[in-house]
Amino acid sequence: DNAIYLAMLLRTQDPGGDSLHLLASCYFQSGAAQQAYHILEPSTQSASRFLFARCCLALGKFHEGGVALENSGLLDTDRTGAVACLFAQLCIKSGRKQDAIVNFRKSLELNPFLWVAYQGLCAAGEDASASQYFDTSVA
């Protein structure tokens, strides 16, 4: 509650995109995804589109979240695997299994520590051997 209050105060002093993103982040982290969704809906900033897609996932607006990521250009510049993983989660929920599999694989190639991507591959019924993504030589 304090973080939301302070972010609201900052927003009145500096109505730019950074304060908007901070306020939406505070709402999202406090479990108020609906408020964050409405704040971020008009934003075009990359970080805001990613958080907007996370809100969509939390609210069951899977198609909308996927479209937001596709239109943001973030999938093309993803260097950590987080965007591909989020996109894959949205795809699997909206019935786009093949797109989900491709993006779960991409996210693991970029970051093999994204366990949720590996779980997603397995849940999608893919034969995802752990040795493909993880160093299994350590005993």
PDB file of C-alpha atoms in Angstrom:
ATOM      1  CA  ASP A   1       0.000   0.000   0.000  1.00  0.00           C
ATOM      2  CA  ASN A   2       2.855   2.379   0.775  1.00  0.00           C
ATOM      3  CA  ALA A   3       4.514   1.645  -2.543  1.00  0.00           C
ATOM      4  CA  ILE A   4       1.274   2.302  -4.427  1.00  0.00           C
ATOM      5  CA  TYR A   5       0.706   5.548  -2.542  1.00  0.00           C
ATOM      6  CA  LEU A   6       4.252   6.766  -3.216  1.00  0.00           C
ATOM      7  CA  ALA A   7       4.039   5.749  -6.876  1.00  0.00           C
ATOM      8  CA  MET A   8       0.782   7.696  -7.176  1.00  0.00           C
ATOM      9  CA  LEU A   9       2.464  10.749  -5.672  1.00  0.00           C
ATOM     10  CA  LEU A  10       5.358  10.411  -8.097  1.00  0.00           C
ATOM     11  CA  ARG A  11       2.878  10.091 -10.968  1.00  0.00           C
ATOM     12  CA  THR A  12       1.321  13.462 -10.049  1.00  0.00           C
ATOM     13  CA  GLN A  13       4.783  15.075 -10.045  1.00  0.00           C
ATOM     14  CA  ASP A  14       6.120  13.302 -13.126  1.00  0.00           C
ATOM     15  CA  PRO A  15       3.366  11.976 -15.396  1.00  0.00           C
ATOM     16  CA  GLY A  16       5.854  10.368 -17.813  1.00  0.00           C
ATOM     17  CA  GLY A  17       6.105   6.741 -18.818  1.00  0.00           C
ATOM     18  CA  ASP A  18       8.533   5.717 -16.075  1.00  0.00           C
ATOM     19  CA  SER A  19       6.188   6.762 -13.289  1.00  0.00           C
ATOM     20  CA  LEU A  20       3.299   5.067 -15.091  1.00  0.00           C
ATOM     21  CA  HIS A  21       5.281   1.839 -15.289  1.00  0.00           C
ATOM     22  CA  LEU A  22       6.301   2.101 -11.633  1.00  0.00           C
ATOM     23  CA  LEU A  23       2.691   2.595 -10.522  1.00  0.00           C
ATOM     24  CA  ALA A  24       1.510  -0.334 -12.633  1.00  0.00           C
ATOM     25  CA  SER A  25       4.343  -2.497 -11.251  1.00  0.00           C
ATOM     26  CA  CYS A  26       3.296  -1.658  -7.707  1.00  0.00           C
ATOM     27  CA  TYR A  27      -0.295  -2.590  -8.458  1.00  0.00           C
ATOM     28  CA  PHE A  28       0.729  -5.821 -10.175  1.00  0.00           C
ATOM     29  CA  GLN A  29       3.075  -6.870  -7.373  1.00  0.00           C
ATOM     30  CA  SER A  30       0.344  -6.230  -4.813  1.00  0.00           C
ATOM     31  CA  GLY A  31      -2.032  -8.559  -6.661  1.00  0.00           C
ATOM     32  CA  ALA A  32      -4.069  -5.854  -8.373  1.00  0.00           C
ATOM     33  CA  ALA A  33      -3.479  -6.981 -11.963  1.00  0.00           C
ATOM     34  CA  GLN A  34      -6.734  -5.394 -13.151  1.00  0.00           C
ATOM     35  CA  GLN A  35      -5.607  -1.904 -12.073  1.00  0.00           C
ATOM     36  CA  ALA A  36      -2.179  -2.432 -13.646  1.00  0.00           C
ATOM     37  CA  TYR A  37      -3.839  -3.653 -16.848  1.00  0.00           C
ATOM     38  CA  HIS A  38      -5.919  -0.478 -17.186  1.00  0.00           C
ATOM     39  CA  ILE A  39      -2.957   1.780 -16.462  1.00  0.00           C
ATOM     40  CA  LEU A  40      -0.747   0.032 -19.036  1.00  0.00           C
ATOM     41  CA  GLU A  41      -3.305  -0.513 -21.775  1.00  0.00           C
ATOM     42  CA  PRO A  42      -2.456   2.671 -23.732  1.00  0.00           C
ATOM     43  CA  SER A  43       1.310   2.532 -23.102  1.00  0.00           C
ATOM     44  CA  THR A  44       3.720   1.746 -25.930  1.00  0.00           C
ATOM     45  CA  GLN A  45       6.945   1.451 -23.900  1.00  0.00           C
ATOM     46  CA  SER A  46       8.634  -1.939 -24.201  1.00  0.00           C
ATOM     47  CA  ALA A  47       8.826  -2.598 -20.460  1.00  0.00           C
ATOM     48  CA  SER A  48       5.187  -1.607 -20.117  1.00  0.00           C
ATOM     49  CA  ARG A  49       4.118  -3.962 -22.918  1.00  0.00           C
ATOM     50  CA  PHE A  50       5.875  -6.827 -21.142  1.00  0.00           C
ATOM     51  CA  LEU A  51       4.142  -6.025 -17.845  1.00  0.00           C
ATOM     52  CA  PHE A  52       0.843  -5.563 -19.714  1.00  0.00           C
ATOM     53  CA  ALA A  53       1.249  -9.077 -21.150  1.00  0.00           C
ATOM     54  CA  ARG A  54       1.920 -10.408 -17.632  1.00  0.00           C
ATOM     55  CA  CYS A  55      -1.317  -8.736 -16.510  1.00  0.00           C
ATOM     56  CA  CYS A  56      -3.152 -10.348 -19.416  1.00  0.00           C
ATOM     57  CA  LEU A  57      -1.827 -13.756 -18.375  1.00  0.00           C
ATOM     58  CA  ALA A  58      -2.990 -13.178 -14.801  1.00  0.00           C
ATOM     59  CA  LEU A  59      -6.425 -11.982 -15.964  1.00  0.00           C
ATOM     60  CA  GLY A  60      -7.033 -14.729 -18.515  1.00  0.00           C
ATOM     61  CA  LYS A  61      -6.755 -12.362 -21.497  1.00  0.00           C
ATOM     62  CA  PHE A  62      -4.362 -14.694 -23.268  1.00  0.00           C
ATOM     63  CA  HIS A  63      -4.919 -13.629 -26.871  1.00  0.00           C
ATOM     64  CA  GLU A  64      -4.639  -9.941 -25.998  1.00  0.00           C
ATOM     65  CA  GLY A  65      -1.386 -10.499 -24.130  1.00  0.00           C
ATOM     66  CA  GLY A  66       0.095 -12.447 -27.029  1.00  0.00           C
ATOM     67  CA  VAL A  67      -0.860  -9.732 -29.501  1.00  0.00           C
ATOM     68  CA  ALA A  68       0.673  -7.084 -27.234  1.00  0.00           C
ATOM     69  CA  LEU A  69       4.000  -8.940 -27.219  1.00  0.00           C
ATOM     70  CA  GLU A  70       3.917  -9.640 -30.951  1.00  0.00           C
ATOM     71  CA  ASN A  71       3.239  -5.980 -31.749  1.00  0.00           C
ATOM     72  CA  SER A  72       5.808  -4.642 -29.283  1.00  0.00           C
ATOM     73  CA  GLY A  73       8.874  -5.955 -31.098  1.00  0.00           C
ATOM     74  CA  LEU A  74      10.101  -7.476 -27.839  1.00  0.00           C
ATOM     75  CA  LEU A  75      10.145 -11.012 -29.241  1.00  0.00           C
ATOM     76  CA  ASP A  76      12.767  -9.945 -31.783  1.00  0.00           C
ATOM     77  CA  THR A  77      15.034  -8.323 -29.194  1.00  0.00           C
ATOM     78  CA  ASP A  78      14.637 -10.856 -26.367  1.00  0.00           C
ATOM     79  CA  ARG A  79      18.065 -11.632 -24.917  1.00  0.00           C
ATOM     80  CA  THR A  80      17.055 -13.258 -21.626  1.00  0.00           C
ATOM     81  CA  GLY A  81      14.350 -15.684 -22.702  1.00  0.00           C
ATOM     82  CA  ALA A  82      11.770 -14.065 -20.435  1.00  0.00           C
ATOM     83  CA  VAL A  83       9.740 -12.581 -23.285  1.00  0.00           C
ATOM     84  CA  ALA A  84       9.715 -15.836 -25.257  1.00  0.00           C
ATOM     85  CA  CYS A  85       8.693 -17.732 -22.133  1.00  0.00           C
ATOM     86  CA  LEU A  86       5.839 -15.341 -21.368  1.00  0.00           C
ATOM     87  CA  PHE A  87       4.716 -15.460 -24.987  1.00  0.00           C
ATOM     88  CA  ALA A  88       4.794 -19.270 -24.880  1.00  0.00           C
ATOM     89  CA  GLN A  89       2.664 -19.283 -21.724  1.00  0.00           C
ATOM     90  CA  LEU A  90       0.129 -17.014 -23.426  1.00  0.00           C
ATOM     91  CA  CYS A  91       0.174 -19.180 -26.559  1.00  0.00           C
ATOM     92  CA  ILE A  92      -0.420 -22.431 -24.678  1.00  0.00           C
ATOM     93  CA  LYS A  93      -3.368 -20.863 -22.843  1.00  0.00           C
ATOM     94  CA  SER A  94      -4.882 -19.567 -26.078  1.00  0.00           C
ATOM     95  CA  GLY A  95      -4.598 -22.910 -27.886  1.00  0.00           C
ATOM     96  CA  ARG A  96      -1.507 -22.124 -29.973  1.00  0.00           C
ATOM     97  CA  LYS A  97       0.474 -25.175 -28.896  1.00  0.00           C
ATOM     98  CA  GLN A  98       3.040 -25.155 -31.724  1.00  0.00           C
ATOM     99  CA  ASP A  99       3.874 -21.466 -31.191  1.00  0.00           C
ATOM    100  CA  ALA A 100       4.187 -22.196 -27.479  1.00  0.00           C
ATOM    101  CA  ILE A 101       6.609 -25.071 -28.066  1.00  0.00           C
ATOM    102  CA  VAL A 102       8.784 -22.969 -30.391  1.00  0.00           C
ATOM    103  CA  ASN A 103       8.953 -20.158 -27.833  1.00  0.00           C
ATOM    104  CA  PHE A 104       9.530 -22.413 -24.819  1.00  0.00           C
ATOM    105  CA  ARG A 105      12.485 -23.878 -26.742  1.00  0.00           C
ATOM    106  CA  LYS A 106      13.739 -20.408 -27.675  1.00  0.00           C
ATOM    107  CA  SER A 107      13.525 -19.240 -24.068  1.00  0.00           C
ATOM    108  CA  LEU A 108      15.520 -22.262 -22.891  1.00  0.00           C
ATOM    109  CA  GLU A 109      18.169 -21.671 -25.548  1.00  0.00           C
ATOM    110  CA  LEU A 110      18.535 -18.088 -24.298  1.00  0.00           C
ATOM    111  CA  ASN A 111      18.348 -19.003 -20.629  1.00  0.00           C
ATOM    112  CA  PRO A 112      18.435 -22.634 -19.484  1.00  0.00           C
ATOM    113  CA  PHE A 113      17.605 -21.505 -15.930  1.00  0.00           C
ATOM    114  CA  LEU A 114      13.993 -20.757 -16.883  1.00  0.00           C
ATOM    115  CA  TRP A 115      12.502 -23.812 -15.240  1.00  0.00           C
ATOM    116  CA  VAL A 116       8.963 -22.705 -16.075  1.00  0.00           C
ATOM    117  CA  ALA A 117       9.866 -22.957 -19.778  1.00  0.00           C
ATOM    118  CA  TYR A 118      11.078 -26.529 -19.300  1.00  0.00           C
ATOM    119  CA  GLN A 119       7.907 -27.375 -17.375  1.00  0.00           C
ATOM    120  CA  GLY A 120       5.874 -25.815 -20.171  1.00  0.00           C
ATOM    121  CA  LEU A 121       7.565 -27.995 -22.772  1.00  0.00           C
ATOM    122  CA  CYS A 122       6.907 -31.109 -20.729  1.00  0.00           C
ATOM    123  CA  ALA A 123       3.286 -30.113 -20.081  1.00  0.00           C
ATOM    124  CA  ALA A 124       2.830 -29.564 -23.825  1.00  0.00           C
ATOM    125  CA  GLY A 125       3.766 -33.216 -24.313  1.00  0.00           C
ATOM    126  CA  GLU A 126       7.161 -32.558 -25.859  1.00  0.00           C
ATOM    127  CA  ASP A 127       9.981 -35.022 -25.463  1.00  0.00           C
ATOM    128  CA  ALA A 128      12.266 -32.557 -23.703  1.00  0.00           C
ATOM    129  CA  SER A 129      15.281 -34.396 -22.424  1.00  0.00           C
ATOM    130  CA  ALA A 130      16.888 -32.504 -19.574  1.00  0.00           C
ATOM    131  CA  SER A 131      20.319 -33.059 -21.118  1.00  0.00           C
ATOM    132  CA  GLN A 132      19.259 -30.890 -24.079  1.00  0.00           C
ATOM    133  CA  TYR A 133      19.078 -27.835 -21.852  1.00  0.00           C
ATOM    134  CA  PHE A 134      20.865 -28.603 -18.606  1.00  0.00           C
ATOM    135  CA  ASP A 135      24.367 -29.792 -17.789  1.00  0.00           C
ATOM    136  CA  THR A 136      23.639 -33.241 -16.402  1.00  0.00           C
ATOM    137  CA  SER A 137      27.300 -34.274 -16.124  1.00  0.00           C
ATOM    138  CA  VAL A 138      27.531 -32.960 -12.555  1.00  0.00           C
ATOM    139  CA  ALA A 139      26.789 -35.759 -10.134  1.00  0.00           C
TER     140      ALA A 139
END
